[in-house]
Amino acid sequence: MNKVILMGRLTADPELRKTESGISKCRFTVAVPEDYINKDGKRDVDFIDCTAWRSTAEYVSKYFKKGSRIAVIGKNKSETYEKDGERRYYKYVKVESVEFAGYNNPSSGTADEADRDFPAEFDEIVSEESPF
């Protein structure tokens, strides 16, 4: 089984391109912090390249931007190519699906660090309409 699940933040705006045959392809990098704190008191971060295709590619490019928190499900892929007579390897995640893993702070337009806080509108709906 080859399954990858990532949660992190986009390091840049996603890059949407079309192949010669018109198929959408979107490349982006997700910064994923490690679970542990290193000797300097900081979390190390892995930068994972991802590629989405077709409608998923268009969805990512439309709704996500630099700093957006994202959950990615996909599979590990690797490709080989030659450059200057040397064989090189490129590893990435082939995206199967994505989900929002936080929301953007409407006042600043950037991803909210707290991510556990809900917008005020959510509290109003819960308090007025929730049966529990």
CSV table of N, CA and C in Angstrom, one decimal, residues 3-4 6 10 26-30 48-57 59-60 64 70-77 92-99:
chain,number,residue,atom,x,y,z
A,3,LYS,N,0.3,5.1,0.6
A,3,LYS,CA,-0.6,6.2,1.0
A,3,LYS,C,0.1,7.2,1.9
A,4,VAL,N,-0.1,8.5,1.5
A,4,VAL,CA,0.6,9.6,2.2
A,4,VAL,C,-0.5,10.5,2.7
A,6,LEU,N,-0.7,14.3,4.7
A,6,LEU,CA,0.1,15.4,5.1
A,6,LEU,C,-0.8,16.5,5.7
A,10,LEU,N,1.0,25.9,2.8
A,10,LEU,CA,1.6,26.1,1.5
A,10,LEU,C,2.7,27.1,1.6
A,26,CYS,N,-1.3,21.1,-11.2
A,26,CYS,CA,-0.9,22.1,-10.2
A,26,CYS,C,0.2,21.6,-9.3
A,27,ARG,N,1.2,22.4,-9.1
A,27,ARG,CA,2.4,22.0,-8.3
A,27,ARG,C,2.4,22.9,-7.1
A,28,PHE,N,2.7,22.4,-5.9
A,28,PHE,CA,2.8,23.2,-4.7
A,28,PHE,C,3.6,22.5,-3.7
A,29,THR,N,4.1,23.2,-2.7
A,29,THR,CA,5.0,22.6,-1.7
A,29,THR,C,4.3,22.9,-0.3
A,30,VAL,N,4.3,21.8,0.5
A,30,VAL,CA,3.7,21.9,1.8
A,30,VAL,C,4.8,21.8,2.9
A,48,ILE,N,7.5,19.4,1.4
A,48,ILE,CA,7.1,18.2,0.6
A,48,ILE,C,6.5,18.7,-0.7
A,49,ASP,N,7.1,18.4,-1.8
A,49,ASP,CA,6.5,18.8,-3.1
A,49,ASP,C,5.3,17.9,-3.4
A,50,CYS,N,4.2,18.5,-4.0
A,50,CYS,CA,3.0,17.8,-4.3
A,50,CYS,C,2.6,18.2,-5.7
A,51,THR,N,1.9,17.3,-6.4
A,51,THR,CA,1.4,17.6,-7.8
A,51,THR,C,-0.1,17.0,-7.8
A,52,ALA,N,-1.0,17.9,-8.2
A,52,ALA,CA,-2.4,17.6,-8.3
A,52,ALA,C,-2.8,17.7,-9.8
A,53,TRP,N,-3.7,16.9,-10.2
A,53,TRP,CA,-4.1,16.8,-11.6
A,53,TRP,C,-5.6,17.1,-11.8
A,54,ARG,N,-6.0,17.6,-13.0
A,54,ARG,CA,-7.4,17.8,-13.4
A,54,ARG,C,-8.2,18.7,-12.4
A,55,SER,N,-9.4,18.2,-12.0
A,55,SER,CA,-10.2,19.1,-11.2
A,55,SER,C,-9.6,19.4,-9.8
A,56,THR,N,-8.8,18.5,-9.3
A,56,THR,CA,-8.2,18.7,-8.0
A,56,THR,C,-7.1,19.8,-8.2
A,57,ALA,N,-6.4,19.8,-9.3
A,57,ALA,CA,-5.5,20.9,-9.6
A,57,ALA,C,-6.2,22.3,-9.6
A,59,TYR,N,-9.0,23.1,-8.3
A,59,TYR,CA,-9.6,23.4,-7.0
A,59,TYR,C,-8.5,24.0,-6.1
A,60,VAL,N,-7.3,23.4,-6.1
A,60,VAL,CA,-6.2,23.8,-5.2
A,60,VAL,C,-5.8,25.2,-5.7
A,64,PHE,N,-6.7,27.8,-2.5
A,64,PHE,CA,-5.6,27.8,-1.6
A,64,PHE,C,-4.5,28.8,-2.1
A,70,ILE,N,-3.4,23.2,4.8
A,70,ILE,CA,-4.0,22.2,3.9
A,70,ILE,C,-3.7,20.8,4.4
A,71,ALA,N,-4.7,19.9,4.1
A,71,ALA,CA,-4.5,18.5,4.4
A,71,ALA,C,-4.5,17.8,3.0
A,72,VAL,N,-3.5,16.9,2.8
A,72,VAL,CA,-3.3,16.3,1.5
A,72,VAL,C,-3.3,14.8,1.7
A,73,ILE,N,-4.0,14.1,0.8
A,73,ILE,CA,-4.0,12.6,0.8
A,73,ILE,C,-3.5,12.3,-0.6
A,74,GLY,N,-2.5,11.4,-0.7
A,74,GLY,CA,-2.0,11.0,-2.0
A,74,GLY,C,-1.1,9.8,-1.9
A,75,LYS,N,-0.2,9.7,-2.8
A,75,LYS,CA,0.8,8.6,-2.8
A,75,LYS,C,2.2,9.1,-3.2
A,76,ASN,N,3.2,8.4,-2.7
A,76,ASN,CA,4.6,8.8,-3.0
A,76,ASN,C,4.9,8.4,-4.5
A,77,LYS,N,5.5,9.3,-5.2
A,77,LYS,CA,5.9,9.0,-6.5
A,77,LYS,C,7.3,9.4,-6.7
A,92,TYR,N,7.9,13.2,-5.0
A,92,TYR,CA,6.8,14.1,-4.7
A,92,TYR,C,5.6,13.3,-4.3
A,93,VAL,N,4.5,13.9,-3.9
A,93,VAL,CA,3.3,13.3,-3.6
A,93,VAL,C,2.3,13.6,-4.7
A,94,LYS,N,1.8,12.5,-5.3
A,94,LYS,CA,0.7,12.6,-6.3
A,94,LYS,C,-0.6,12.8,-5.5
A,95,VAL,N,-1.2,13.9,-5.6
A,95,VAL,CA,-2.4,14.2,-4.8
A,95,VAL,C,-3.6,13.5,-5.3
A,96,GLU,N,-4.3,12.9,-4.4
A,96,GLU,CA,-5.6,12.3,-4.7
A,96,GLU,C,-6.7,13.2,-4.2
A,97,SER,N,-6.6,13.8,-3.0
A,97,SER,CA,-7.6,14.7,-2.5
A,97,SER,C,-6.9,15.7,-1.6
A,98,VAL,N,-7.6,16.8,-1.4
A,98,VAL,CA,-7.2,17.9,-0.4
A,98,VAL,C,-8.4,18.3,0.4
A,99,GLU,N,-8.0,18.9,1.6
A,99,GLU,CA,-9.1,19.5,2.4
A,99,GLU,C,-8.5,20.7,3.1
